Amino acid sequence: MTSESWLEQALSQALTRPLTHLVNLEQPLDLQSYVQAGGYIGATKALTQLTPKEVLDIVSDSGLKGRGGAGFPTGMKWGCIPALQDESRQAPPSYLICNGDEMEPGTFKDRYLLEGVPHQLIEAMIIASYTINADKAFLFLRGEYHLAATRLQQAIDQAYENNWLGENIQGTNYQLDLYLHTSAGRYICGEETALINALEGKRAIPRAKPPFPQVSGLFGKPTVVNNVETLSNLPHILKHGSQWFKDLSPNSDPGTKLYAACGQVKNPGVWELPMGVTIRELLYDYAGGMKDDVKLKGLLPGGASTDFLVEQHLDTPMDFDSIGKAGSRLGTGGLIVLGDKHCPVAMVLNLLRFFAQESCGWCTPCRDGTPWAVEILTRIEQGKGSLSDMTQLEDLCDFMWLGKTHCALAPGAVEPLKSAMRYFKDDFEQHIEQGCCPYQSNSNEQAQKEEQIESEHLVREGTNQEGLNLEGINQERDSDE
Amino acid sequence: MNNNNTEIIPSMMITDEEIDFRQYLSSEELSVIEHEVSIMETREAAGIEALKVVQKHRGWISDNSLIAIAQCLQISSAQLEGVATFYNLIYRQKVGHYVIHLCDSISCHLTGYDEILKVIQTYLGIGYGQTTPDGEFTLLSNVCLGSCDKSPAMMINGQHYHSLTNESVVSILNGLSQNAGENV
Ligand SMILES: Cc1cc2nc3c(=O)[nH]c(=O)nc-3n(C[C@H](O)[C@H](O)[C@H](O)COP(=O)(O)O)c2cc1C
Ligand code: SF4
Ligand code: FES
């Protein structure tokens, strides 16, 4: 496609797919092309025609809710910033932090925006910073997103060159410095107060709240932490208005949402759709349905730390309220889909291993509870469990639930575990009764495959296979966890 | 009284005195660290960036590197150690020329991770946390790499590889082996 026809097609979707219509993963738009495509209009409007309070009112009125997992109203979050309560603007400057940590397993939506349309995020951060009276903003990016880091840094440099960052932005007396910080690989850094500790160079454990970051955050200053997707809505809300944003969605949660699907589906991917598309539409119309020969067993609707939903929930709209009523959370809006040929206990074990490994260790229920759950689940999966193990797991779910830990990591681990024990109880019990994993009845096939891997000269030259006991290594690793 | 106290209580730095960070760290490393310090409100806030730049130049963070960085940031090496060991991408042990980070999270688990791991382990003759005897490859796990729509996935020295199959993973490693041979 020529770049002109690409742009023409992109612009035709500007009002229906605002977040992604300009996404170009091959070669994102540079500043000039982004401006030609209608970029920086929202920021111009905010900086030259509106007071911070007026921007806040528009954002509050739009009903935008956080896309980082919790769905907290963005306007309300910003409203707690002292500068917005004190109109005289004597309040200290704040910090804006964009949360681009995206390490929740099964979540890859922000990557699409970070790699595909970096200027949109920078424009968004300018608008948000202006509103909350920030003169410094940080873009906190997970360390593994190397391509995004390169592209974002290029975009930041271009923004400085073109007076969209730095002093007297576009002739106004507003000043903003924006820095890219790349992290070094730890899931808990995505939790907003742990993120602040990480930026301060401390061990990244969450902080007790209150005080909330809006009052005392980075270096003790008022701080707002917002997700990449949340912020990316701002240029469009300012450009087209809050009513337009509300009209994008047929139900009470406004706007579009980046939905995704991965796991055992035919066509995994990410799509921007009106908020409230049903799980069924997402799974069958967009993700192409289940892979050949497998039926749906269950799915996590919004990343690793959400409760399982099953067949009976397929017609639930994917918005915060409806998914909540169905007993789960919209989370990050990415389906993780499990088919009926794969062991649900093994899946939950994989998830809990993740949480146990990534627990920061600050509070006991999480630090000790998650590995304990891994131990029990391992036993059950290996066919060595007993029925009392199920009761212990239930107890652990209570110990790690909301209000008993400093942050939402532990409750997030409970969600898939508890719901799996509810919907896949039979599977757990069969493991215990049969003394083996019923899904491994094809274990002969598995053994054959493994033999094949070993026999098919798939060994690097000079590699000495003797003396290497892979099983031993794996066991050592497991006991470390 | 006060003077006495400072004499009795050993400073964290005493054992580190053989190292002078100004000599130990290269001018390039120092300038990156000082740039980061200038952005932040405290020196310690440059910790991650400092660890990353030193690792970029030296491959990993040795005890001496850790001590030098801590001195430069005016924090105890124990505090910096607490930060360094917190992160998956900071290597506190020597690693191979190529560091394989294989994703072991849920989408990869559902789409063939077990077999890919087995293939890599067989091909290289190493398990997690180990390095091949010739120092070419280290194998580590990684949480979700954000490529769940193209799983299984791995990352090697910053390069991401998607939709891995038993065959493709061997040919990727094979290609890198040959590169490495040429560089030597
Ligand atoms: C363990 C944990 C990890 C998190 N990881 C992320 C993340 O990677 N990205 C993100 O935007 N929010 C993450 N969050 C949520 C943040 O704490 C915070 O709510 C969010 O960044 C707020 O942005 P929003 O209001 O725009 O949604 C995480 C929360 C927890 C408890
Ligand atoms: S719940 Fe877990 S991750 Fe969160 S603060 Fe406590 S120990 Fe750390
Ligand atoms: S689970 Fe492996 S890339 Fe996301």
XYZ file of C-alpha atoms in Angstrom, chain A residues 60-252:
193
model
C -14.078 13.899 33.975
C -17.140 14.412 31.839
C -15.914 11.917 29.236
C -16.106 9.204 31.887
C -12.687 7.817 30.919
C -11.659 4.981 33.232
C -8.131 3.685 33.755
C -7.043 0.939 31.357
C -4.230 -0.327 33.574
C -6.420 -2.938 35.235
C -8.406 -1.318 38.008
C -10.709 0.913 35.951
C -10.445 3.928 38.231
C -12.004 7.124 36.761
C -9.151 9.233 35.399
C -10.778 12.592 36.125
C -11.294 11.628 39.749
C -7.677 10.517 40.076
C -6.400 13.804 38.671
C -8.841 15.828 40.762
C -6.956 14.886 43.951
C -3.843 16.714 42.758
C -3.346 19.763 45.017
C -2.755 22.109 42.060
C -6.223 21.318 40.733
C -7.850 21.973 44.057
C -5.965 25.188 44.585
C -6.873 27.395 41.633
C -4.277 30.004 42.491
C -1.631 27.507 41.367
C 0.574 28.086 44.370
C 0.738 24.322 44.808
C 4.045 22.513 44.182
C 4.635 21.068 40.723
C 3.554 17.482 40.228
C 5.000 14.554 38.335
C 3.260 12.589 35.624
C 4.278 8.979 35.165
C 3.098 6.893 32.259
C 2.950 3.246 33.252
C 4.345 1.229 30.358
C 5.503 -1.710 32.430
C 3.050 -4.165 30.832
C 4.322 -7.415 32.336
C 1.013 -9.060 33.193
C 1.069 -12.438 31.427
C -1.286 -12.496 28.483
C -1.195 -8.701 28.067
C 0.356 -7.105 24.997
C -1.974 -4.238 24.109
C 0.182 -1.301 25.215
C 3.044 -2.617 23.125
C 0.899 -2.007 20.068
C 0.533 1.687 20.915
C 4.116 2.106 22.119
C 5.643 0.638 18.980
C 2.983 1.719 16.533
C 2.177 5.351 17.321
C 4.669 6.824 19.818
C 3.751 10.464 19.125
C 0.184 9.864 20.247
C 1.482 8.920 23.693
C 3.788 11.912 23.874
C 0.954 14.242 22.910
C -1.178 12.561 25.563
C 1.504 12.997 28.204
C 1.782 16.697 27.367
C -1.965 17.137 27.875
C -1.987 15.210 31.152
C 1.120 16.977 32.479
C -0.331 20.384 31.660
C -3.533 19.510 33.496
C -1.927 18.256 36.683
C 0.707 21.022 36.764
C 3.680 18.765 36.054
C 6.901 20.132 34.637
C 8.551 16.723 34.513
C 7.087 13.501 33.188
C 8.487 9.993 33.081
C 7.607 7.251 30.678
C 8.284 4.048 32.597
C 8.844 1.272 30.072
C 9.518 -2.397 30.754
C 13.114 -3.340 29.971
C 12.238 -5.968 27.396
C 10.496 -3.577 24.995
C 13.633 -2.589 23.094
C 11.951 -1.627 19.836
C 9.445 0.562 21.655
C 12.282 2.219 23.584
C 14.111 3.157 20.397
C 10.983 4.509 18.727
C 9.818 6.429 21.784
C 13.222 8.033 22.282
C 13.224 9.117 18.632
C 9.770 10.608 19.051
C 10.793 12.400 22.251
C 13.837 13.857 20.484
C 11.636 15.059 17.617
C 9.222 16.622 20.074
C 12.080 18.564 21.679
C 13.352 19.667 18.268
C 9.906 20.952 17.343
C 9.174 22.757 20.579
C 6.584 20.271 21.769
C 8.781 19.607 24.803
C 11.155 21.885 26.669
C 10.553 25.522 27.482
C 7.706 27.716 26.234
C 5.966 24.935 24.394
C 4.461 26.287 21.145
C 4.836 29.845 22.357
C 2.904 29.327 25.589
C 4.547 29.750 28.960
C 4.157 26.047 29.696
C 7.308 23.995 30.160
C 7.689 20.226 30.246
C 10.580 17.767 30.260
C 9.796 14.193 29.368
C 12.155 11.295 30.100
C 12.108 7.678 29.068
C 13.038 5.272 31.850
C 13.576 1.651 30.903
C 13.157 -0.853 33.692
C 15.066 -4.081 34.216
C 12.431 -6.789 34.407
C 10.193 -7.180 37.443
C 6.394 -7.442 37.319
C 5.775 -5.628 40.588
C 7.235 -2.427 39.092
C 3.886 -2.047 37.312
C 2.115 -1.468 40.630
C 2.049 2.297 40.849
C 3.723 2.803 44.220
C 6.349 0.131 43.531
C 6.944 1.926 40.250
C 7.616 5.132 42.158
C 10.120 3.338 44.384
C 11.736 1.861 41.268
C 12.123 5.320 39.746
C 13.676 6.556 42.976
C 16.285 3.812 42.653
C 14.955 1.871 45.612
C 14.033 -1.777 45.801
C 10.686 -1.785 44.023
C 8.270 -2.795 46.750
C 4.844 -1.149 46.937
C 4.232 1.629 49.452
C 1.482 1.617 52.032
C -1.397 3.947 51.161
C -2.315 6.580 52.279
C -0.692 8.868 51.448
C -1.803 8.369 47.881
C 0.656 9.265 45.131
C -1.476 12.254 44.119
C -0.555 13.770 47.472
C 2.910 12.343 48.053
C 4.416 10.320 45.240
C 7.712 10.511 43.379
C 10.315 12.229 45.583
C 7.454 13.180 47.888
C 5.722 15.322 45.249
C 2.150 14.985 43.980
C 2.218 12.310 41.300
C -0.228 10.797 38.847
C 0.410 7.355 37.408
C -1.617 6.435 34.341
C -1.557 3.532 31.942
C -0.404 3.917 28.320
C -3.833 3.184 26.856
C -5.631 5.455 29.322
C -3.433 8.401 28.371
C -3.618 7.669 24.654
C -7.320 8.523 24.716
C -6.659 12.132 25.737
C -5.691 13.714 22.395
C -8.922 12.367 20.902
C -11.161 13.378 23.795
C -9.802 16.919 23.539
C -10.088 16.992 19.789
C -13.577 15.539 19.444
C -15.124 16.266 22.823
C -16.411 14.216 25.726
C -19.827 13.546 24.185
C -18.228 11.937 21.142
C -16.198 9.735 23.505
C -19.316 8.624 25.349
C -21.113 7.892 22.084
C -18.349 5.520 20.993
C -19.738 2.848 23.251
C -23.278 1.499 23.349
C -23.274 1.072 27.120
C -22.364 2.926 30.290
